[in-house]
Amino acid sequence: MKKDLLGIADLSCDEIYRILDTAEAMREIGGRTIKKVPTLRGKTVVNLFYEASTRTRTSFEIAEKRLSADTLSIAVATSSVQKGETLVDTAMNLEAMAPDMIVVRHASSGACHLMSRICRSRIINAGDGMHEHPTQALLDAFTIRQRKKRLDGLKVAIVGDLLHSRVLRSNVLLLTKLGAEVWVSGPPTLVPPGIDRFGVRVSTAVDEAVADADVIMMLRIQQERMQGAFFPSLREYFNVFGLTTERVKRAKRDVIIMHPGPMNRGVEIASEVADGPYSVILEQVANGVAVRMAVLYLLAGGVEEGSHAEAAA
Amino acid sequence: MARSLARIAHEILERNKSVEELALVGIRSRGVPLARRIAAIIRDISRHDVPTGALDITLYRDDLMRHAVGAQPVVRSTEIPFPITDKRILLVDDVLYTGRTIRAALDALIEFGRPKAIQLIVLVDRGHRELPIKADYVGKNLPTSLSESVQVHLTELDGRDEVEIQR
């Protein structure tokens, strides 16, 4: 592994499979009475979250604790960031206390890349702006592989707010690397220009995108990132792009429905689909812990020759 | 190798009066097929199925993260599909050397419950212990020098049964 996990873009297929295989072994630990192994004993992991998060932060914290790391979570609302401290200063101050790893979520794309250049600590990207969310894509791939036994050759339809989604970017990079056929769909105002260059098929007709799909992945309408009107109303959005029971019928009979959460029920997905038999949404959450344990374990080891942490060491 | 394992199986039954209490746990990789073979021999002798599990000790190793360069060792799954509390656990590995693997395995095993006893079975004991650990059943004592390495090959994983000493 390289020093940091900043995005799927930096990972080779071998590294992705190594993470997924390691996560397979980590999953068993969650089923034990004593859900803890001593692997990261004495390592300090800081969770630095500049944006709201329940799932990702909890999932990282549980993963860190199951590996016996010492963890602390910084809630930015009560930190010196409110007094005007810059990201660089916060990073250098944290670095002075010599943690081993820092898990970062930030509203600006590239925030963790900046921290990666400043810090000797390993940086894990837990979502940076509209750029990447690598551990989400890895847990999605893990969940798909668990259900479908493979990733290559599957038709995966990703539907929703494509423009603002870091989950989309990481998933497109990962799924195309591993040979899946990826279709994306959403309102034209929310389709990022040039997305077809990532090797995906674009359609503004949801019915075409989900036809015969093995996997349907819904994305949240990210109103907090929307400046301007991208569609007339949430009700109209649901009617045209929402995932309903009727739309699910167009996909393969053993389709799985995914959503990275948090869900807007009745906006991008109907409640009966979210809670229905094809939904693997809660499996995604459960698998998140195992995948993050795998990432923490693999990053805690030695770095590849030639990477910049080795030069710094 | 077959004769050593048959002798070990007989010794196990001689030393442990109630077969019902026994369970075999193989340490990955080569302890696992060895544990299965011993279970098969015990079945032939006593008509009793001894439950068999697999233990991966990677996450319990004491030499993780000691190296600045190089990938982490591969973690494989642990499968112990039975409760170990109040069982007599027979831990199986191919080669006993420094004893550090067994130390890690004892730590890992105890997280699954409180066995009545743990006994250690090894195919080869090559000496050079760094920890106070001793095997209860040994296939063969093989005096070696530190510069040599001992590799066990098993049909299930390597296509042949062989113990190889390399200088």
mmCIF file of C-alpha atoms in Angstrom, chain B residues 55-120:
data_model
loop_
_atom_site.group_PDB
_atom_site.id
_atom_site.type_symbol
_atom_site.label_atom_id
_atom_site.label_comp_id
_atom_site.label_asym_id
_atom_site.label_seq_id
_atom_site.Cartn_x
_atom_site.Cartn_y
_atom_site.Cartn_z
ATOM 1 C CA LEU B 55 -7.256 -20.261 13.178
ATOM 2 C CA ASP B 56 -5.458 -17.357 11.477
ATOM 3 C CA ILE B 57 -3.028 -15.708 13.858
ATOM 4 C CA THR B 58 -1.854 -12.802 11.666
ATOM 5 C CA LEU B 59 -3.657 -10.111 13.681
ATOM 6 C CA TYR B 60 -2.027 -11.432 16.886
ATOM 7 C CA ARG B 61 1.575 -11.527 15.637
ATOM 8 C CA ASP B 62 4.174 -9.693 17.696
ATOM 9 C CA ASP B 63 6.215 -8.686 14.660
ATOM 10 C CA LEU B 64 3.544 -6.673 12.827
ATOM 11 C CA MET B 65 4.503 -3.090 12.047
ATOM 12 C CA ARG B 66 8.136 -3.609 12.960
ATOM 13 C CA HIS B 67 9.217 -2.974 9.400
ATOM 14 C CA ALA B 68 9.039 0.434 7.722
ATOM 15 C CA VAL B 69 8.882 -1.029 4.238
ATOM 16 C CA GLY B 70 6.861 -3.842 2.676
ATOM 17 C CA ALA B 71 3.249 -4.938 2.617
ATOM 18 C CA GLN B 72 1.369 -6.279 5.621
ATOM 19 C CA PRO B 73 1.047 -10.051 5.849
ATOM 20 C CA VAL B 74 -2.134 -11.468 4.333
ATOM 21 C CA VAL B 75 -4.972 -12.011 6.820
ATOM 22 C CA ARG B 76 -7.102 -15.071 6.196
ATOM 23 C CA SER B 77 -10.291 -16.090 7.886
ATOM 24 C CA THR B 78 -10.634 -17.837 11.214
ATOM 25 C CA GLU B 79 -13.341 -20.499 11.240
ATOM 26 C CA ILE B 80 -14.096 -22.084 14.590
ATOM 27 C CA PRO B 81 -17.730 -23.176 14.111
ATOM 28 C CA PHE B 82 -18.176 -24.638 17.628
ATOM 29 C CA PRO B 83 -17.967 -23.268 21.195
ATOM 30 C CA ILE B 84 -14.543 -23.955 22.698
ATOM 31 C CA THR B 85 -15.508 -23.342 26.336
ATOM 32 C CA ASP B 86 -14.906 -26.467 28.464
ATOM 33 C CA LYS B 87 -13.438 -28.347 25.480
ATOM 34 C CA ARG B 88 -9.992 -29.857 25.338
ATOM 35 C CA ILE B 89 -8.499 -28.018 22.382
ATOM 36 C CA LEU B 90 -5.820 -29.704 20.314
ATOM 37 C CA LEU B 91 -3.908 -26.949 18.575
ATOM 38 C CA VAL B 92 -2.139 -28.123 15.396
ATOM 39 C CA ASP B 93 0.775 -26.570 13.509
ATOM 40 C CA ASP B 94 3.327 -27.889 11.050
ATOM 41 C CA VAL B 95 6.645 -26.632 12.463
ATOM 42 C CA LEU B 96 7.464 -25.557 16.033
ATOM 43 C CA TYR B 97 10.394 -23.136 16.015
ATOM 44 C CA THR B 98 10.623 -19.945 18.124
ATOM 45 C CA GLY B 99 7.223 -20.527 19.761
ATOM 46 C CA ARG B 100 5.967 -17.071 18.796
ATOM 47 C CA THR B 101 3.242 -18.400 16.503
ATOM 48 C CA ILE B 102 1.938 -20.574 19.336
ATOM 49 C CA ARG B 103 1.997 -17.605 21.728
ATOM 50 C CA ALA B 104 -0.128 -15.660 19.236
ATOM 51 C CA ALA B 105 -2.430 -18.654 18.710
ATOM 52 C CA LEU B 106 -3.018 -19.032 22.470
ATOM 53 C CA ASP B 107 -3.981 -15.356 22.685
ATOM 54 C CA ALA B 108 -6.299 -15.688 19.690
ATOM 55 C CA LEU B 109 -7.906 -18.903 20.927
ATOM 56 C CA ILE B 110 -8.677 -17.602 24.395
ATOM 57 C CA GLU B 111 -10.795 -14.805 22.869
ATOM 58 C CA PHE B 112 -13.240 -17.487 21.730
ATOM 59 C CA GLY B 113 -13.918 -18.851 25.197
ATOM 60 C CA ARG B 114 -12.342 -20.698 28.103
ATOM 61 C CA PRO B 115 -11.224 -24.175 27.085
ATOM 62 C CA LYS B 116 -10.683 -26.805 29.778
ATOM 63 C CA ALA B 117 -7.206 -27.404 28.368
ATOM 64 C CA ILE B 118 -5.106 -26.628 25.317
ATOM 65 C CA GLN B 119 -2.640 -29.192 23.998
ATOM 66 C CA LEU B 120 -0.161 -28.648 21.194
#
